[in-house]
CSV table of C-alpha atoms in Angstrom, one decimal:
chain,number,residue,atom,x,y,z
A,1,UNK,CA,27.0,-16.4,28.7
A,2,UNK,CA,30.6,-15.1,28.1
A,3,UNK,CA,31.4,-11.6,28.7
A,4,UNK,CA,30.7,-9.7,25.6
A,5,UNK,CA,32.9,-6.6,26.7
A,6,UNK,CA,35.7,-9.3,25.4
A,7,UNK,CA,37.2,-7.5,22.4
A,8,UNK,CA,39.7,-9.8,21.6
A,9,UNK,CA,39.6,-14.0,21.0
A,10,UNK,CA,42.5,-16.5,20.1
A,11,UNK,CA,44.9,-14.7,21.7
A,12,UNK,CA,46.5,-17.8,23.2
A,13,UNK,CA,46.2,-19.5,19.6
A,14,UNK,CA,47.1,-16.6,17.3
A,15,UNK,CA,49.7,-14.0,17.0
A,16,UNK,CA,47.9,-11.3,17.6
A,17,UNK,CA,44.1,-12.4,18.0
A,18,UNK,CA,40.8,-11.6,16.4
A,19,UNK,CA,39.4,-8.0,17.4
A,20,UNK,CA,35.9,-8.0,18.4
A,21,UNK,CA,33.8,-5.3,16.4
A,22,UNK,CA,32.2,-2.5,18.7
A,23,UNK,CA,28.6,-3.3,16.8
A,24,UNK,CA,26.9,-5.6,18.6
A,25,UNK,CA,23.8,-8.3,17.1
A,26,UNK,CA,20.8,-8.6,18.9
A,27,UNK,CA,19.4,-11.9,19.7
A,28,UNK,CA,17.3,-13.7,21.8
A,29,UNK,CA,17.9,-12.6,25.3
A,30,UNK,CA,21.7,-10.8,24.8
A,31,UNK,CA,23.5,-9.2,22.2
A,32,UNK,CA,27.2,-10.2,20.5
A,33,UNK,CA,30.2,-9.1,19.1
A,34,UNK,CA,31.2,-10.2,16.3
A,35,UNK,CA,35.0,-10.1,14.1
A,36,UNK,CA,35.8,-6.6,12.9
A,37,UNK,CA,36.6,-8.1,9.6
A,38,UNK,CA,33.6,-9.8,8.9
A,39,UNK,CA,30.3,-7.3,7.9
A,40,UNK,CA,26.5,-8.2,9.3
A,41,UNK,CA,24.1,-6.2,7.0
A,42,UNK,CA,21.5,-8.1,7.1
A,43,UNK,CA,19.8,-10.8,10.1
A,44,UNK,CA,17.6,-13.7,9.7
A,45,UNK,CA,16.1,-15.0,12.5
A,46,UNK,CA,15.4,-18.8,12.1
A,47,UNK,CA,12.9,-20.9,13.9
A,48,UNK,CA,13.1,-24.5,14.2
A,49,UNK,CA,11.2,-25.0,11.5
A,50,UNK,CA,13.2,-22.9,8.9
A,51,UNK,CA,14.8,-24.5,6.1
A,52,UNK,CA,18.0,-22.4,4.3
A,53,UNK,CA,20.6,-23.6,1.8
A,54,UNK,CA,23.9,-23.9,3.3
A,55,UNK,CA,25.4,-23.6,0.5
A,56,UNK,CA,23.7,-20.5,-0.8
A,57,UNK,CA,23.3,-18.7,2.5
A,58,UNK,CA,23.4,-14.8,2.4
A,59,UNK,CA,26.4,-12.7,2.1
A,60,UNK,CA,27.5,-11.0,4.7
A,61,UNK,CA,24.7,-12.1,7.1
A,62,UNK,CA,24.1,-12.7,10.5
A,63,UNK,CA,21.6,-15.7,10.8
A,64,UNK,CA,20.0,-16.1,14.5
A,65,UNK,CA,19.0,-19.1,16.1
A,66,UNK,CA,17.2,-18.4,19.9
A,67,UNK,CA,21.0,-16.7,21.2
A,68,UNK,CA,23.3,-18.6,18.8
A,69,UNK,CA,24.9,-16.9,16.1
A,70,UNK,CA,26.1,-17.5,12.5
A,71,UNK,CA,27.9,-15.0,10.2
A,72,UNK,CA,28.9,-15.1,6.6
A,73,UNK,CA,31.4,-13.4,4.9
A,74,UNK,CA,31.5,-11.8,1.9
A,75,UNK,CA,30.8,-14.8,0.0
A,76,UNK,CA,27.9,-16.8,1.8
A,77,UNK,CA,29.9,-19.0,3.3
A,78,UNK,CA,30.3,-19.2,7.7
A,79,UNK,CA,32.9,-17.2,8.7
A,80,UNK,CA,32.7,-16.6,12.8
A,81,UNK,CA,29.6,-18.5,14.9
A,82,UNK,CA,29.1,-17.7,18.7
A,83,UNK,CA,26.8,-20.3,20.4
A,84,UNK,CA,25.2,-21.1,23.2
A,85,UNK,CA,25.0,-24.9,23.4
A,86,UNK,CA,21.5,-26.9,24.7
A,87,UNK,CA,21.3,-30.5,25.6
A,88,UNK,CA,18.4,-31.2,22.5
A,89,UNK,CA,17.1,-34.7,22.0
A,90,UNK,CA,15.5,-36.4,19.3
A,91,UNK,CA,18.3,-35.6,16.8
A,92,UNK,CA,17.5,-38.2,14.2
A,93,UNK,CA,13.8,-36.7,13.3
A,94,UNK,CA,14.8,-33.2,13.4
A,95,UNK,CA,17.7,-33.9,10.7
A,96,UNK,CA,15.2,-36.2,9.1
A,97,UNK,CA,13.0,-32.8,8.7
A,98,UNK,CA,15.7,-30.7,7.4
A,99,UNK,CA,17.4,-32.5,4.3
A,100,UNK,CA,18.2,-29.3,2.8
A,101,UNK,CA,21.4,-29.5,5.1
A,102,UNK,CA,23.1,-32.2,2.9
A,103,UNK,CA,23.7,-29.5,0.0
A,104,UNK,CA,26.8,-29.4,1.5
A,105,UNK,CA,29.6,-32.6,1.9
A,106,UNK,CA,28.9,-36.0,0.4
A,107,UNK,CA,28.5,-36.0,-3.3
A,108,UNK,CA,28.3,-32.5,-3.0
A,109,UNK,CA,31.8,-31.8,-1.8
A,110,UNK,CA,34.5,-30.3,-3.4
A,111,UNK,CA,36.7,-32.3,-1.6
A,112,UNK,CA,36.4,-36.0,-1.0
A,113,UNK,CA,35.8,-37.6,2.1
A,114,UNK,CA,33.7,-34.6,3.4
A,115,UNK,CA,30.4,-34.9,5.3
A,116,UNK,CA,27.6,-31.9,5.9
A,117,UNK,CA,28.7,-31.4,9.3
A,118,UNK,CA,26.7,-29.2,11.8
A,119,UNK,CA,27.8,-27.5,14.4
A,120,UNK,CA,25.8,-30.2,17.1
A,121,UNK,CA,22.2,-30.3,16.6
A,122,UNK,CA,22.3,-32.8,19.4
A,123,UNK,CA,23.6,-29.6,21.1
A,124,UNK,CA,20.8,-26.8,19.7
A,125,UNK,CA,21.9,-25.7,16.9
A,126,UNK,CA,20.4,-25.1,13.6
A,127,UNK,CA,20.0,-28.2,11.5
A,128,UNK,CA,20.3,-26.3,8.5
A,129,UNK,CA,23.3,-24.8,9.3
A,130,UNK,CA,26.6,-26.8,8.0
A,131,UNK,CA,29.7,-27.3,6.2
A,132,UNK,CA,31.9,-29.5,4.9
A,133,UNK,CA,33.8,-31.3,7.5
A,134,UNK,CA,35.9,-34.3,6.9
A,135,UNK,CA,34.6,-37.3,7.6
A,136,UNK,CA,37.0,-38.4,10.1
A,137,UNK,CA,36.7,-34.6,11.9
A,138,UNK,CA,33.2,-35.5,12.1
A,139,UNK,CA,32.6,-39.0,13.1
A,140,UNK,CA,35.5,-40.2,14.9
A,141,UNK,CA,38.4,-37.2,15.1
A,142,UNK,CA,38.6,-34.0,17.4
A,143,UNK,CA,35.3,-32.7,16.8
A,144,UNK,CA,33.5,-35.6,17.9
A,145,UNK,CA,35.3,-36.2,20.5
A,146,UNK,CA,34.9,-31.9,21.5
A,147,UNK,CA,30.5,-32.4,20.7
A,148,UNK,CA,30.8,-35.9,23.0
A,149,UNK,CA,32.5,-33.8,26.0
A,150,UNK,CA,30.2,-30.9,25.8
A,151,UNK,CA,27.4,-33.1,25.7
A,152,UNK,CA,28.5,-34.9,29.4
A,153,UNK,CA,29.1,-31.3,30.3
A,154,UNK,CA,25.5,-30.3,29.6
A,155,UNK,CA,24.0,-33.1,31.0
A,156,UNK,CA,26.5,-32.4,34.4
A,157,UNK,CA,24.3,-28.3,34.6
A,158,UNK,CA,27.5,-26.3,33.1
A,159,UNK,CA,26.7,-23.9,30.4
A,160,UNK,CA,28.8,-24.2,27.6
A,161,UNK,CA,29.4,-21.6,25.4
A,162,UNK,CA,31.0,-22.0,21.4
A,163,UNK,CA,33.0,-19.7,19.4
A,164,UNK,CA,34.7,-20.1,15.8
A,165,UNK,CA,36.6,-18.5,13.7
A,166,UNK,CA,37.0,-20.2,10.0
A,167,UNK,CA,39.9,-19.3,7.5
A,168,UNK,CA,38.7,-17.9,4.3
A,169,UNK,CA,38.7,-20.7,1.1
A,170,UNK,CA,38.2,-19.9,-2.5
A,171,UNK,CA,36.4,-23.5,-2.8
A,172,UNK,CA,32.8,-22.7,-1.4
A,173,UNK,CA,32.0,-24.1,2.1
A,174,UNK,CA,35.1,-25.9,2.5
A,175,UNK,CA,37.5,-24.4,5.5
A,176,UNK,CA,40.6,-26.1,6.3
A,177,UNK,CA,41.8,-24.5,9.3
A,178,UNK,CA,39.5,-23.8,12.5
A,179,UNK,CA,40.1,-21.2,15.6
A,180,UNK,CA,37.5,-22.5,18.4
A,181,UNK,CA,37.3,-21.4,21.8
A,182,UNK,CA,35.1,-23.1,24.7
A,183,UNK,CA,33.7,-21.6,27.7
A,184,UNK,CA,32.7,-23.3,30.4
A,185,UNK,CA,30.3,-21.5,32.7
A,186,UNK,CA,31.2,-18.1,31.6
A,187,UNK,CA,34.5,-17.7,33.1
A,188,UNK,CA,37.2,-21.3,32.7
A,189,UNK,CA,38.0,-21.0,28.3
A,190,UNK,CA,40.4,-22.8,26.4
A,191,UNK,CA,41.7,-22.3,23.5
A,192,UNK,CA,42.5,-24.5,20.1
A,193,UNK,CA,43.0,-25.0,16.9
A,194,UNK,CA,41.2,-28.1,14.3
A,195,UNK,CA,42.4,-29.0,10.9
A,196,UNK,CA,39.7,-29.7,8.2
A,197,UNK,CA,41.3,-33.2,7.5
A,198,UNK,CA,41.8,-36.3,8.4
A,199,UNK,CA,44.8,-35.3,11.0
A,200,UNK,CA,42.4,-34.8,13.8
C-alpha cells in the first residue's frame, strides 16, 4: 500500500494539491488519510453482504470495505475514496445480489445518459457503492479503459492502489470533474484528471 505519511495528492494535476488530514481511519489491516476538507464522524464497516443506498448514504461518513475506503461529504454524496484494488470474479451474481446500487444513474439520474457506475466490483469494491457516471465514461471511455488496465495489471501480481478526489455538485450524486491517482506497487503513480461526460 501507498505511503500514508503522503500529506499531499494531485500535485502534478492541481495548483496546489489536496492536503491530507493528520487524522487517520482505521481499516482492515492499515490506516488512511483522508482530505483535510472533508469530515469522517462516523464509520461503517460493510461486509459483502451489506446492502446501503447510494443515494442516501451518510453524511460525512467514512464507509469501510476490508482496506478500501469511501467518504462523504457533508451531503451524503462520495467525496475522496482510497482503494486497494483485488482481482474478484463472479461479477454478474454479486451485482445481481445487490440491486440497491441502481438507485443511482438510469432512470434515476439527474442527468441523461448516466449509468450507476462503481468503482470496479470486478476489482473488490463494494457493489453498493456508486455514482452516476456517463454512460460512455463507463462502458467504452477513459474509465473503462483505466478498470480494463488495472485488471491485466492484477492478474500480472502488481498491487494497485486507487485514489479520487470528486468536485462538489449541488445535483445529488452527479460529479462532473474527477482527480484520480494510481499506484502501482506502492512506489511508480500517475496522475490525471476524468470528465463526467461523454468527452472521455
Amino acid at each position: 500500500m501507498e505511503n500514508q505519511e503522503l500529506c499531499t495528492l494531485f500535485e502534478d494535476v492541481m495548483d496546489e494539491g489536496i492536503q491530507l488530514s493528520d487524522d487517520l481511519i482505521e481499516l482492515e489491516t492499515t490506516k488512511k488519510a483522508y482530505p483535510d476538507y472533508l469530515k469522517a464522524e462516523k464509520h461503517i464497516v460493510l461486509s459483502p453482504d451489506s446492502k446501503v443506498n447510494p443515494a442516501k448514504l451518510e453524511a460525512n461518513c467514512a464507509y469501510i470495505y476490508h482496506d478500501s475506503l469511501y467518504l462523504t461529504d457533508e451531503d451524503g454524496n462520495i467525496a475522496y475514496i482510497d482503494c486497494e484494488l483485488i482481482l474478484t470474479p463472479n461479477t454478474k451474481e454479486i451485482k445481481e445480489k445487490h440491486p440497491e446500487y441502481k438507485s443511482v444513474g438510469g432512470k434515476n439520474a439527474l442527468h441523461d445518459d448516466m449509468d450507476a457506475g462503481h468503482f470496479g466490483v470486478q476489482l473488490g469494491q463494494h457493489p453498493s457503492i456508486a455514482m452516476e457516471q456517463h454512460r460512455y465514461l463507463n462502458r467504452w471511455g477513459s474509465w473503462r479503459s483505466y478498470e480494463l488496465s488495472w485488471v491485466d495489471l492484477l492478474k500480472e501480481g502488481h498491487n494497485v492502489n486507487l485514489k479520487a478526489v470528486f468536485t462538489k455538485s449541488e445535483e445529488g450524486t452527479y460529479s462532473d470533474f474527477w482527480c484520480v491517482r494510481e499506484t502501482i506497487d506502492n512506489d511508480d503513480y500517475s496522475e490525471f484528471i476524468l470528465t463526467n461526460d461523454e468527452w472521455q
